[in-house]
């Protein structure tokens, strides 16, 4: 997948996405501050969510519309989305500002009106949220754009993921990355189940990322070591500025730390091969080899008492030990000389 000038794959460094979500707290200026802070913290992209309370739910007081437990306990869905949404009227200004400061900007649509808006802004990609993975009509609408798609898999069964992947592919999506995701806010490390990353990669033959709702950088680091090619974290300029997502969002200094650590982990992973560094190759000289431990004359037949397997490694490989016994030497040797092939009669 290519987003802007960045190619997202196993060979490249991890693609880092700062999810703004509700962390603008109702202020377009704060949204801009967040975009700039994300850019300066090492993010490759910022992401918004494109919906209104009326496109996502209805204004109902029925019990099933009231959230119970967790970060948003007691919230009515409509009221939560009213507080958290990014107004449609802000989008062009925010996309233009992101372009001005030099960071990729895209969004998560939640209905067809959001897709239309984002297409008018020439979004470079789409993100499908975990809970929208089952919205097949929405997936078809996004797929028609033929833009690259990131899709989170939180709370989904394997069959549901399969149906969503097939829907996107059949309807035109060629570039698709799945995000392993735990839809808890915040999620715990104990519940992260990061081995789902190689499992999903094997199951769907797709690159996998992580939409990370844990606190800190451990999950991102572990995910990278398991082959994740992209990491998404909720991002906020200051957690003291309370928003619906602030409690599980990453501050700039934390995102900078994460960026540095992810890049270090990616470098440490190296290649899917047995590759030795130059510094390690130099260390081979300390390995064992066969040395003479006596002064010997030309024509002498080697015995076990004449040679020894010791460090360093400038003599013959220890595998030749048995074949050396009984062989004649064709030159005088001294105690401490390495055994070389040219010293031994054929």
XYZ file of C-alpha atoms in Angstrom:
346
model
C 0.000 0.000 0.000
C 1.216 3.492 -0.827
C -0.098 6.529 1.070
C 1.360 9.820 -0.130
C 5.064 9.127 -0.601
C 5.102 6.310 1.950
C 5.063 2.635 0.978
C 3.639 0.501 3.773
C 5.193 -2.963 3.798
C 7.450 -5.299 5.767
C 10.614 -3.749 4.327
C 9.832 -0.205 5.386
C 9.594 1.343 8.835
C 6.240 1.257 10.636
C 3.599 3.709 9.377
C 2.415 5.734 12.379
C -1.100 7.190 12.506
C -2.229 9.764 15.078
C -5.987 9.374 15.623
C -7.453 12.784 16.528
C -11.021 11.536 16.980
C -12.748 13.626 19.674
C -9.557 15.204 21.001
C -10.272 18.575 19.391
C -12.852 19.067 22.189
C -15.118 21.075 19.903
C -12.450 23.574 18.776
C -11.155 23.717 15.201
C -8.078 25.601 16.423
C -7.329 22.789 18.853
C -7.790 20.338 15.989
C -5.147 22.247 14.028
C -2.837 22.321 17.059
C -3.259 18.551 17.280
C -2.366 18.073 13.612
C 0.816 20.110 14.016
C 1.746 18.393 17.280
C 1.270 14.987 15.622
C 3.529 16.023 12.742
C 6.207 17.226 15.169
C 5.895 14.032 17.220
C 6.801 11.765 14.311
C 3.366 10.744 13.013
C 3.149 9.906 9.303
C -0.576 10.642 9.174
C -3.408 12.142 11.176
C -6.871 10.655 11.073
C -10.299 12.041 11.873
C -13.745 10.462 12.131
C -16.441 11.726 9.800
C -19.959 11.490 11.169
C -22.688 13.474 12.861
C -24.803 12.211 15.755
C -27.697 11.843 13.320
C -25.707 9.755 10.802
C -24.506 7.402 13.527
C -27.542 6.901 15.768
C -30.894 8.404 16.771
C -31.772 10.657 19.682
C -33.487 8.043 21.827
C -33.702 7.724 25.603
C -34.447 4.004 25.443
C -32.277 1.953 27.767
C -30.334 0.228 24.991
C -29.094 3.640 23.816
C -27.452 4.308 27.213
C -23.870 3.116 27.618
C -23.097 1.050 30.693
C -19.602 0.628 32.145
C -16.256 1.705 30.784
C -14.973 5.156 29.868
C -18.357 6.450 28.671
C -20.578 4.976 31.393
C -23.973 6.685 31.527
C -23.633 8.499 28.216
C -26.536 8.426 25.805
C -25.128 7.438 22.412
C -26.524 10.524 20.715
C -25.039 12.850 23.312
C -21.633 11.156 23.148
C -21.469 11.488 19.372
C -22.731 15.065 19.521
C -19.859 15.937 21.856
C -17.222 13.911 20.017
C -17.943 14.498 16.324
C -15.830 16.558 13.940
C -18.241 18.887 12.077
C -18.436 18.344 8.332
C -17.839 22.088 7.866
C -14.350 21.752 9.432
C -13.070 19.027 7.159
C -11.767 21.046 4.211
C -9.949 23.484 6.479
C -8.366 20.629 8.458
C -7.340 18.694 5.334
C -5.847 21.879 3.849
C -3.988 22.623 7.078
C -2.553 19.103 7.211
C -1.333 19.503 3.641
C 0.226 22.856 4.543
C 2.246 21.416 7.455
C 3.201 18.326 5.436
C 1.344 15.400 6.961
C -1.057 12.912 5.382
C -4.680 13.358 6.480
C -7.542 10.913 6.030
C -10.651 9.842 7.929
C -13.102 7.156 8.954
C -16.509 7.503 7.271
C -19.620 6.154 8.953
C -22.164 6.533 6.161
C -22.445 7.431 2.468
C -22.619 11.190 3.137
C -19.221 10.945 4.845
C -17.771 9.069 1.864
C -19.055 11.773 -0.487
C -17.511 14.508 1.647
C -14.150 12.742 1.849
C -14.114 12.050 -1.890
C -14.661 15.755 -2.540
C -11.587 16.378 -0.366
C -9.629 13.777 -2.333
C -8.809 11.733 0.747
C -5.815 9.480 0.032
C -7.262 6.540 1.993
C -10.123 5.346 4.179
C -10.255 3.734 7.586
C -13.088 1.380 8.470
C -13.808 1.371 12.203
C -14.200 -1.927 14.025
C -17.925 -1.552 14.654
C -18.531 -0.580 10.997
C -16.868 -3.754 9.695
C -20.339 -5.348 9.540
C -21.892 -2.397 7.623
C -21.747 -4.108 4.225
C -23.443 -1.240 2.295
C -20.878 1.196 3.722
C -18.021 -1.121 2.725
C -19.364 -1.285 -0.826
C -19.585 2.517 -0.933
C -15.976 2.878 0.206
C -14.772 0.138 -2.137
C -16.210 1.939 -5.163
C -13.667 4.725 -4.630
C -10.853 2.169 -5.177
C -8.803 4.021 -2.552
C -6.506 2.188 -0.099
C -8.344 0.977 3.008
C -7.304 0.281 6.588
C -9.894 -1.822 8.441
C -9.994 -2.505 12.177
C -11.219 -5.884 13.368
C -12.185 -5.254 17.002
C -15.041 -7.428 18.327
C -15.372 -9.202 14.956
C -15.509 -12.935 14.371
C -13.351 -14.599 11.735
C -16.406 -15.082 9.512
C -17.319 -11.392 9.818
C -13.778 -10.333 8.918
C -13.821 -12.703 5.946
C -17.102 -11.265 4.700
C -15.824 -7.703 5.069
C -12.543 -8.445 3.288
C -14.361 -10.198 0.456
C -16.841 -7.316 0.128
C -14.051 -4.756 -0.213
C -12.044 -6.843 -2.683
C -14.981 -7.779 -4.913
C -16.092 -4.156 -5.116
C -12.769 -2.664 -6.129
C -10.295 -2.397 -3.221
C -6.810 -3.589 -4.158
C -4.815 -2.091 -1.272
C -6.098 -3.330 2.089
C -4.452 -3.523 5.503
C -6.250 -5.098 8.462
C -5.735 -3.664 11.936
C -5.766 -6.026 14.867
C -7.784 -4.170 17.483
C -9.186 -4.686 20.954
C -12.330 -2.567 21.220
C -11.936 -1.585 24.858
C -11.214 1.984 25.903
C -8.595 1.734 27.251
C -7.552 -1.831 26.443
C -5.261 -3.750 28.788
C -2.017 -5.403 27.773
C -3.362 -8.673 29.170
C -6.250 -8.563 26.692
C -4.121 -7.503 23.693
C -3.689 -11.001 22.184
C -0.999 -9.738 19.820
C -0.432 -13.172 18.294
C -3.561 -12.338 16.303
C -1.244 -10.268 14.099
C 0.632 -13.199 12.495
C -2.595 -15.234 12.614
C -4.519 -12.646 10.585
C -1.606 -12.233 8.175
C -1.550 -15.968 7.497
C -5.334 -16.247 7.344
C -5.930 -13.429 4.844
C -2.541 -13.008 3.146
C -2.649 -9.287 3.967
C -0.378 -6.905 5.790
C -1.537 -6.298 9.376
C -1.361 -3.249 11.610
C -2.432 -2.474 15.164
C -5.100 -0.043 16.278
C -3.805 0.374 19.802
C -6.010 1.462 22.704
C -3.571 0.469 25.448
C -1.693 2.963 27.591
C 2.013 3.283 26.741
C 4.181 1.856 23.969
C 4.615 -1.825 24.909
C 1.805 -3.122 22.685
C 3.096 -1.167 19.686
C 6.636 -2.434 20.209
C 5.492 -6.041 20.526
C 3.192 -5.690 17.523
C 6.074 -4.388 15.415
C 8.216 -7.349 16.431
C 5.363 -9.605 15.261
C 5.271 -7.961 11.851
C 2.777 -5.090 12.190
C 3.356 -2.568 9.395
C 1.245 0.272 10.817
C 0.344 1.500 14.303
C -2.597 3.741 15.120
C -2.770 5.564 18.471
C -5.294 8.097 19.724
C -3.418 11.391 20.031
C -4.007 14.476 22.180
C -1.925 17.561 22.870
C -2.640 17.400 26.621
C -4.672 14.817 28.554
C -5.659 17.534 31.010
C -7.851 18.941 28.240
C -10.680 16.504 28.864
C -12.422 14.926 25.897
C -14.349 11.666 25.416
C -11.084 10.006 24.283
C -8.516 11.796 26.446
C -8.066 9.049 29.056
C -6.595 6.562 26.571
C -4.873 9.009 24.206
C -1.158 9.535 23.699
C 0.498 12.898 24.436
C 3.214 14.348 22.141
C 6.188 13.292 24.270
C 4.754 9.766 24.507
C 4.212 9.623 20.750
C 7.786 10.803 20.144
C 9.032 8.029 22.421
C 6.834 5.511 20.620
C 8.090 6.678 17.222
C 11.716 6.280 18.263
C 11.148 2.870 19.823
C 9.170 1.512 16.857
C 11.907 2.585 14.449
C 14.550 0.954 16.667
C 12.559 -2.279 16.883
C 12.075 -2.341 13.106
C 15.824 -1.943 12.568
C 16.545 -4.633 15.163
C 14.258 -7.069 13.338
C 16.481 -6.973 10.246
C 15.662 -9.352 7.395
C 13.878 -12.693 7.184
C 17.210 -14.440 6.702
C 20.324 -15.416 8.657
C 22.281 -12.204 8.157
C 25.463 -11.438 10.102
C 26.604 -7.886 10.774
C 30.173 -6.806 10.027
C 30.851 -6.451 13.748
C 29.694 -10.019 14.341
C 31.792 -11.371 11.466
C 34.859 -9.867 13.112
C 34.013 -11.820 16.255
C 34.388 -15.102 14.379
C 38.140 -14.828 14.995
C 37.464 -15.689 18.651
C 35.810 -18.994 17.778
C 37.714 -22.271 18.227
C 40.047 -23.896 15.685
C 42.852 -26.493 15.666
C 46.357 -25.481 16.798
C 49.675 -27.294 17.165
C 50.718 -27.570 20.809
C 54.214 -29.015 20.153
C 57.281 -28.188 18.085
C 57.221 -30.767 15.263
C 59.555 -31.665 12.370
C 58.725 -32.235 8.701
C 57.391 -35.756 8.122
C 55.965 -36.150 11.612
C 52.662 -38.035 11.770
C 50.098 -36.075 13.805
C 48.770 -37.606 17.032
C 46.060 -36.423 19.364
C 48.791 -35.133 21.703
C 50.166 -32.818 18.994
C 47.086 -30.717 18.380
C 44.272 -29.086 20.349
C 40.960 -27.371 19.656
C 41.277 -23.918 21.212
C 40.481 -20.269 20.683
C 41.191 -18.248 18.485
C 39.859 -19.244 15.078
C 42.768 -18.933 12.641
C 43.407 -22.661 12.280
C 41.431 -25.448 10.646
C 37.792 -25.913 11.605
C 37.277 -28.442 14.443
C 35.395 -30.706 12.000
C 38.783 -31.787 10.597
C 40.048 -33.170 13.927
C 39.521 -36.868 13.137
C 40.910 -36.628 9.613
C 44.143 -34.996 10.840
C 45.186 -37.887 13.048
C 47.933 -39.880 11.300
C 48.560 -37.299 8.582
C 52.144 -36.152 7.917
C 53.216 -32.537 8.111
C 55.273 -31.169 5.241
C 57.018 -28.384 7.146
C 58.435 -27.686 10.575
C 55.854 -26.227 12.981
C 56.093 -24.626 16.393
C 53.990 -24.613 19.532
C 51.106 -22.191 18.973
C 51.052 -22.387 15.171
C 47.566 -22.745 13.638
C 46.972 -25.954 11.704
C 46.595 -25.078 8.027
C 45.708 -27.317 5.072
C 48.902 -26.412 3.245
C 50.951 -27.828 6.149
C 49.380 -31.263 5.794
C 50.341 -33.828 3.109
C 47.478 -34.789 0.876
